[in-house]
CSV table of C-alpha atoms in Angstrom, one decimal:
chain,number,residue,atom,x,y,z
L,20,MET,CA,142.7,108.1,40.5
L,21,LYS,CA,140.7,111.1,42.5
L,22,LEU,CA,138.5,110.8,45.2
L,23,LEU,CA,135.1,112.9,44.6
L,24,ASP,CA,132.6,113.6,46.9
L,25,ASN,CA,128.6,114.4,46.0
L,26,TYR,CA,129.1,117.9,44.8
L,27,GLY,CA,131.6,116.6,42.7
L,28,ARG,CA,135.0,118.3,44.7
L,29,VAL,CA,138.3,116.8,44.9
L,30,ILE,CA,139.0,115.7,48.1
L,31,LYS,CA,143.2,115.5,48.4
L,32,ASP,CA,144.0,117.3,51.7
L,33,LEU,CA,144.0,115.7,54.9
L,34,ARG,CA,144.5,117.0,59.0
L,35,ILE,CA,145.1,115.0,61.0
L,36,SER,CA,145.0,116.4,64.6
L,37,VAL,CA,147.9,113.8,66.8
L,38,THR,CA,147.1,115.3,70.1
L,39,PRO,CA,144.6,118.0,71.7
L,40,ARG,CA,147.2,118.6,74.2
L,41,CYS,CA,148.8,122.2,73.8
L,42,ASN,CA,151.9,123.7,76.0
L,43,LEU,CA,150.5,127.6,75.0
L,44,HIS,CA,146.3,128.6,76.3
L,45,CYS,CA,145.5,130.8,73.3
L,46,LEU,CA,142.4,132.9,74.1
L,47,TYR,CA,140.4,132.2,70.9
L,48,CYS,CA,141.5,128.2,70.7
L,49,HIS,CA,142.2,127.4,74.8
L,50,PRO,CA,138.8,129.7,76.0
L,51,LEU,CA,138.3,127.9,79.3
L,52,GLY,CA,142.8,127.4,80.3
L,53,PHE,CA,141.8,124.1,81.0
L,54,GLU,CA,144.5,122.1,80.6
L,55,MET,CA,144.0,118.6,78.4
L,56,ALA,CA,145.4,115.2,79.3
L,57,GLU,CA,146.4,112.8,76.6
L,58,PRO,CA,143.2,110.7,76.5
L,59,PRO,CA,143.1,107.1,76.6
L,60,GLY,CA,142.1,105.8,72.9
L,61,THR,CA,145.1,109.0,71.1
L,62,LEU,CA,146.0,107.7,67.8
L,63,THR,CA,149.4,105.8,68.2
L,64,VAL,CA,152.0,105.7,65.1
L,65,GLU,CA,150.4,102.5,63.9
L,66,GLU,CA,147.3,103.8,63.7
L,67,VAL,CA,148.4,106.9,62.1
L,68,ASP,CA,150.5,105.1,59.1
L,69,HIS,CA,147.3,102.5,58.8
L,70,PHE,CA,145.6,105.4,58.0
L,71,LEU,CA,147.6,106.9,55.8
L,72,GLU,CA,147.6,104.1,54.0
L,73,ALA,CA,143.9,103.4,53.3
L,74,ALA,CA,144.5,107.6,52.3
L,75,SER,CA,147.1,107.1,49.7
L,76,LEU,CA,144.8,103.9,48.4
L,77,LEU,CA,142.1,106.7,47.3
L,78,GLY,CA,144.1,109.2,46.1
L,79,LEU,CA,144.9,111.8,49.2
L,80,SER,CA,148.0,112.9,48.3
L,81,ALA,CA,149.0,116.0,51.2
L,82,VAL,CA,149.0,115.2,55.2
L,83,ARG,CA,149.3,117.9,58.1
L,84,PHE,CA,149.9,116.8,60.9
L,85,THR,CA,148.4,119.1,63.9
L,86,GLY,CA,147.1,119.4,67.5
L,87,GLY,CA,147.4,120.8,70.0
L,88,GLU,CA,150.0,121.5,70.0
L,89,PRO,CA,152.0,118.3,67.6
L,90,LEU,CA,155.4,118.7,69.0
L,91,VAL,CA,154.4,117.6,72.1
L,92,ARG,CA,154.6,114.4,70.7
L,93,LYS,CA,157.4,112.5,70.5
L,94,GLU,CA,156.9,109.9,68.1
L,95,LEU,CA,156.1,112.3,65.7
L,96,PRO,CA,158.7,112.0,63.3
L,97,GLN,CA,157.7,108.3,63.1
L,98,MET,CA,154.7,109.6,62.3
L,99,ILE,CA,156.2,112.4,59.6
L,100,GLU,CA,158.5,108.7,57.8
L,101,ARG,CA,155.2,106.8,57.5
L,102,ALA,CA,153.2,109.8,55.4
L,103,ARG,CA,156.8,110.3,53.5
L,104,SER,CA,156.7,106.2,52.9
L,105,LYS,CA,152.6,106.5,51.2
L,106,GLU,CA,153.3,106.0,47.6
L,107,GLY,CA,151.4,109.4,46.2
L,108,ILE,CA,151.7,111.4,49.4
L,109,GLU,CA,153.6,114.4,48.3
L,110,ASP,CA,153.1,116.9,50.5
L,111,VAL,CA,153.8,116.7,54.4
L,112,ALA,CA,153.2,119.3,56.5
L,113,ILE,CA,152.6,120.5,60.6
L,114,THR,CA,151.0,123.6,61.8
L,115,THR,CA,152.6,124.6,64.9
L,116,ASN,CA,152.8,127.3,67.6
L,117,GLY,CA,157.3,127.0,67.0
L,118,LEU,CA,158.3,126.7,70.8
L,119,LEU,CA,159.4,123.5,70.4
L,120,PHE,CA,160.5,123.7,66.9
L,121,PRO,CA,164.2,124.9,67.0
L,122,LYS,CA,165.1,122.0,69.2
L,123,ARG,CA,163.1,119.2,67.3
L,124,ALA,CA,163.4,121.1,63.4
L,125,LYS,CA,166.1,118.7,62.6
L,126,GLU,CA,164.6,115.4,63.2
L,127,LEU,CA,161.4,116.4,61.4
L,128,VAL,CA,163.5,117.3,58.3
L,129,GLN,CA,165.1,114.4,58.4
L,130,ALA,CA,162.2,112.4,59.1
L,131,GLY,CA,160.7,114.0,55.5
L,132,LEU,CA,158.5,117.0,56.7
L,133,ASN,CA,158.2,119.7,53.6
L,134,ARG,CA,157.1,122.2,55.2
L,135,VAL,CA,155.3,124.3,57.6
L,136,ASN,CA,152.7,126.6,59.2
L,137,ILE,CA,153.8,128.7,62.2
L,138,SER,CA,151.2,130.9,64.7
L,139,LEU,CA,151.8,133.8,64.6
L,140,ASP,CA,149.1,136.2,65.7
L,141,ALA,CA,151.3,138.9,67.2
L,142,ILE,CA,154.5,140.3,66.7
L,143,THR,CA,154.6,143.0,69.7
L,144,PRO,CA,156.0,141.4,72.6
L,145,GLU,CA,153.0,141.9,75.3
L,146,VAL,CA,150.8,141.8,73.0
L,147,PHE,CA,151.4,138.0,71.6
L,148,THR,CA,152.4,137.2,76.1
L,149,ARG,CA,148.5,138.2,76.1
L,150,ILE,CA,147.1,136.7,73.3
L,151,THR,CA,148.9,133.1,74.3
L,152,ARG,CA,148.5,134.0,78.3
L,153,GLY,CA,152.4,133.4,78.5
L,154,GLY,CA,153.7,132.5,75.2
L,155,LYS,CA,157.0,134.4,74.5
L,156,VAL,CA,157.2,135.7,70.7
L,157,GLU,CA,161.0,136.0,70.5
L,158,ARG,CA,160.5,131.8,70.7
L,159,VAL,CA,158.5,132.0,67.9
L,160,LEU,CA,160.9,134.4,65.4
L,161,GLN,CA,163.5,131.7,66.4
L,162,ALA,CA,161.4,129.3,65.1
L,163,ILE,CA,160.8,131.0,61.7
L,164,GLU,CA,164.2,131.5,61.3
L,165,THR,CA,164.8,127.9,61.5
L,166,ALA,CA,162.4,127.1,59.3
L,167,LEU,CA,164.2,129.3,56.7
L,168,GLU,CA,167.9,128.6,57.4
L,169,LEU,CA,166.7,124.7,56.7
L,170,GLY,CA,165.2,125.7,53.6
L,171,LEU,CA,161.5,124.8,54.6
L,172,HIS,CA,159.4,126.4,52.4
L,173,PRO,CA,156.6,127.9,52.2
L,174,VAL,CA,157.1,129.1,55.2
L,175,LYS,CA,153.3,130.0,56.5
L,176,LEU,CA,153.3,132.6,59.2
L,177,ASN,CA,148.9,132.0,60.6
L,178,ALA,CA,147.4,135.1,62.8
L,179,VAL,CA,143.7,134.5,63.9
L,180,VAL,CA,142.4,138.6,63.9
L,181,ILE,CA,140.1,140.0,66.8
L,182,ARG,CA,138.8,143.0,67.5
L,183,GLY,CA,140.7,144.6,70.8
L,184,MET,CA,143.3,142.1,71.2
L,185,ASN,CA,146.0,142.2,68.0
L,186,GLU,CA,144.2,144.2,64.9
L,187,GLU,CA,147.1,147.1,65.5
L,188,GLU,CA,149.4,144.3,64.5
L,189,VAL,CA,148.1,143.8,61.5
L,190,VAL,CA,150.3,146.1,58.9
L,191,PRO,CA,153.2,144.6,61.3
L,192,LEU,CA,152.8,141.0,60.3
L,193,ALA,CA,152.8,142.2,57.0
L,194,SER,CA,155.8,143.9,57.3
L,195,LEU,CA,157.7,140.6,57.3
L,196,SER,CA,156.9,139.6,54.3
L,197,LEU,CA,158.6,142.1,52.9
L,198,ASP,CA,162.5,141.3,52.4
L,199,ARG,CA,162.7,137.6,53.3
L,200,PRO,CA,160.4,134.7,51.5
L,201,LEU,CA,157.4,134.4,54.7
L,202,HIS,CA,154.0,134.0,53.3
L,203,MET,CA,152.0,135.6,56.2
L,204,ARG,CA,148.1,134.7,56.9
L,205,TYR,CA,145.3,136.3,58.0
L,206,ILE,CA,142.2,134.2,59.2
L,207,GLU,CA,139.3,135.1,60.7
L,208,TYR,CA,138.2,134.5,63.5
L,209,MET,CA,135.1,131.7,63.8
L,210,HIS,CA,133.0,130.9,66.3
L,211,LEU,CA,134.6,127.5,67.5
L,212,ASP,CA,135.6,128.8,70.7
L,213,ASN,CA,131.7,129.2,72.4
L,214,SER,CA,132.1,132.2,72.9
L,215,ASP,CA,129.1,134.7,74.0
L,216,PRO,CA,127.6,134.9,70.3
L,217,GLU,CA,127.6,138.8,70.9
L,218,GLU,CA,130.9,139.3,72.4
L,219,TYR,CA,131.8,136.7,69.2
L,220,ARG,CA,130.5,139.7,66.8
L,221,ARG,CA,132.0,142.5,68.4
L,222,ARG,CA,135.6,141.3,68.2
L,223,PHE,CA,135.3,139.6,64.9
L,224,VAL,CA,137.3,141.3,62.0
L,225,SER,CA,136.8,140.5,58.7
L,226,GLY,CA,139.3,139.8,56.0
L,227,LYS,CA,138.2,143.0,53.4
L,228,GLU,CA,139.0,145.5,56.9
L,229,ILE,CA,142.4,143.6,57.5
L,230,ARG,CA,143.2,143.9,53.7
L,231,ALA,CA,142.3,148.0,54.3
L,232,ARG,CA,144.1,148.5,57.5
L,233,ILE,CA,147.7,146.9,55.0
L,234,GLU,CA,146.3,148.7,52.1
L,235,ALA,CA,146.5,151.9,53.9
L,236,VAL,CA,150.2,151.5,54.5
L,237,PHE,CA,151.7,150.5,51.6
L,238,GLY,CA,149.0,151.0,49.0
L,239,PRO,CA,147.4,148.7,46.5
L,240,LEU,CA,147.7,144.5,46.9
L,241,GLU,CA,149.0,143.3,44.0
L,242,PRO,CA,147.1,139.4,43.0
L,243,VAL,CA,149.3,136.2,43.0
L,244,PRO,CA,148.3,132.8,41.3
L,245,HIS,CA,147.5,130.1,43.7
L,246,ASP,CA,145.5,126.6,44.3
L,247,PRO,CA,141.9,127.3,43.8
L,248,THR,CA,141.2,125.0,46.5
L,249,SER,CA,143.3,127.1,49.2
L,250,PRO,CA,141.6,128.9,51.5
L,251,ALA,CA,143.9,131.9,51.1
L,252,ARG,CA,143.2,134.4,48.7
L,253,VAL,CA,146.6,135.5,47.7
L,254,PHE,CA,148.6,139.0,47.1
L,255,ARG,CA,152.0,140.8,47.7
L,256,ILE,CA,153.0,144.0,48.7
L,257,PRO,CA,154.5,145.4,45.0
L,258,GLY,CA,158.0,144.7,45.1
L,259,ALA,CA,157.9,142.1,48.6
L,260,MET,CA,159.9,138.6,48.5
L,261,GLY,CA,156.9,137.0,50.5
L,262,THR,CA,153.3,137.3,50.4
L,263,LEU,CA,149.6,138.3,52.0
L,264,GLY,CA,147.0,135.5,52.2
L,265,PHE,CA,143.5,136.3,53.4
L,266,ILE,CA,141.8,133.1,54.8
L,267,ASN,CA,138.1,134.4,55.0
L,268,PRO,CA,135.6,131.3,55.9
L,269,VAL,CA,132.8,133.8,57.5
L,270,THR,CA,132.6,136.6,54.7
L,271,GLU,CA,133.9,135.1,51.4
L,272,PRO,CA,133.1,130.7,52.6
L,273,PHE,CA,134.8,128.7,50.4
L,274,CYS,CA,133.3,125.5,51.1
L,275,SER,CA,132.4,125.0,47.4
L,276,ASN,CA,136.3,124.1,46.9
L,277,CYS,CA,137.0,122.7,50.2
L,278,SER,CA,139.2,119.9,49.7
L,279,ARG,CA,139.5,118.2,53.1
L,280,LEU,CA,139.2,115.8,56.1
L,281,ARG,CA,140.1,115.9,59.2
L,282,LEU,CA,141.0,113.4,62.0
L,283,THR,CA,141.0,114.0,65.3
L,284,SER,CA,143.4,112.7,67.8
L,285,ASP,CA,140.1,110.3,69.6
L,286,LYS,CA,139.4,108.9,66.0
L,287,LYS,CA,136.7,110.9,65.0
L,288,LEU,CA,136.2,111.8,61.0
L,289,ARG,CA,134.9,115.4,60.3
L,290,PRO,CA,134.1,116.1,56.7
L,291,CYS,CA,133.6,119.5,57.8
L,292,LEU,CA,135.3,121.9,60.2
L,293,LEU,CA,132.6,124.4,60.3
L,294,THR,CA,129.9,121.6,61.8
L,295,ASP,CA,129.5,118.8,64.7
L,296,LEU,CA,129.4,116.0,61.3
L,297,GLU,CA,131.6,113.4,62.8
L,298,MET,CA,131.9,109.6,62.4
L,299,ASP,CA,133.4,107.4,65.3
L,300,ILE,CA,136.3,105.6,63.3
L,301,SER,CA,137.6,103.6,65.9
L,302,TRP,CA,135.8,100.4,64.9
L,303,ALA,CA,138.1,100.3,61.7
L,304,PHE,CA,141.2,100.6,63.5
L,305,ALA,CA,140.1,98.1,65.3
L,306,ALA,CA,139.6,95.5,62.3
L,307,LYS,CA,140.8,93.0,61.1
L,308,GLU,CA,142.0,94.1,57.8
L,309,PRO,CA,142.2,97.7,59.5
L,310,VAL,CA,143.4,99.3,55.8
L,311,GLU,CA,140.4,97.6,54.3
L,312,ALA,CA,137.9,98.9,57.3
L,313,LEU,CA,140.3,102.6,56.6
L,314,VAL,CA,139.4,102.8,53.3
L,315,ASP,CA,135.3,102.4,53.8
L,316,ALA,CA,135.3,105.4,56.6
L,317,ILE,CA,136.8,107.3,54.2
L,318,LEU,CA,134.2,106.5,51.6
L,319,ILE,CA,132.3,107.7,54.1
L,320,ALA,CA,132.8,110.3,55.4
L,321,THR,CA,133.0,111.8,51.7
L,322,ASN,CA,129.8,110.5,50.8
L,323,ARG,CA,128.7,112.4,54.1
L,324,LYS,CA,130.8,115.7,53.0
L,325,PRO,CA,128.0,118.4,53.0
L,326,ALA,CA,127.9,121.2,50.6
L,327,PHE,CA,128.0,124.2,53.5
L,328,GLY,CA,129.8,124.3,56.4
L,329,ASN,CA,127.9,126.7,59.3
L,330,THR,CA,129.8,130.0,60.0
L,331,LEU,CA,126.6,131.2,62.6
L,332,PRO,CA,127.7,131.8,66.5
L,333,THR,CA,126.8,128.4,67.6
L,334,LEU,CA,127.2,125.9,70.4
L,335,ARG,CA,130.0,123.7,69.8
L,336,LYS,CA,130.6,120.0,70.6
L,337,ARG,CA,133.8,120.9,70.2
L,338,VAL,CA,136.0,123.8,70.5
L,339,MET,CA,139.1,124.4,68.1
L,340,LEU,CA,141.8,122.7,70.4
L,341,GLY,CA,139.8,119.7,70.1
L,342,ILE,CA,139.1,119.1,66.7
L,343,GLY,CA,143.0,120.2,65.7
L,344,GLY,CA,143.9,123.1,63.3
């Protein structure tokens, strides 16, 4: 079956945030530098299992575990196993900063992990350390090597581009796609950190500018066919093994093809990343028949999915860290 919202969009992708905690403090995601303890009521393995069962009954076919940093949850392999056990769920992925990935990669793959997105906002060590407030890029590069060695495919790399921080990293990052099957993704900076609106505008770099920087060095990029529900416009440097993707939610919104629902670690179901609309579905997890109740909750959230998100600078009830990637 297919789950359709009120605008005829097929809802097939889940993002499940399993923790608000992270072992980095990136400026755009964790702007205040505060520690996030695991709050009471954080999703358990059994609750994730119930939610995935309900989602699979409704035809959702892909799940990505996010955080915070999902690898700080020791139970992540069990969650991946539960996802792989559901009929119809064909794609199980994680988004990670990579720091813990080399240590935990084999258990994740054994549990059924299909693929990985690794955050890499800069390749120059000093720039990476400044953006992440203490991170070491060498550890992320090791994570990328590990993912390739284990045969995960595709290995996608995510960079949020912010003026004054890492716009000069755009070309060096693109070079990673030349002789290896790596898929670099450039993401427009969204106002999900409650930063000063004027400061946000000064720091914003459009996908068009990012692409122009790359083409000034490598020449015109070649378009690559891709899933129309994917947020990335995908291209290739001529002759490259990997690809480059541009995710432009601000200047080229892709709301008309959005196929996603997001579950936060504190049991809020969000039908749209770029609005504050969310449903507390803790009642469904606590129901006598939780799978049936969660089916109802997913149907209600799908029915409430708005046509468009708000990309303008707005005071958000949650910053990105609390929503999940």
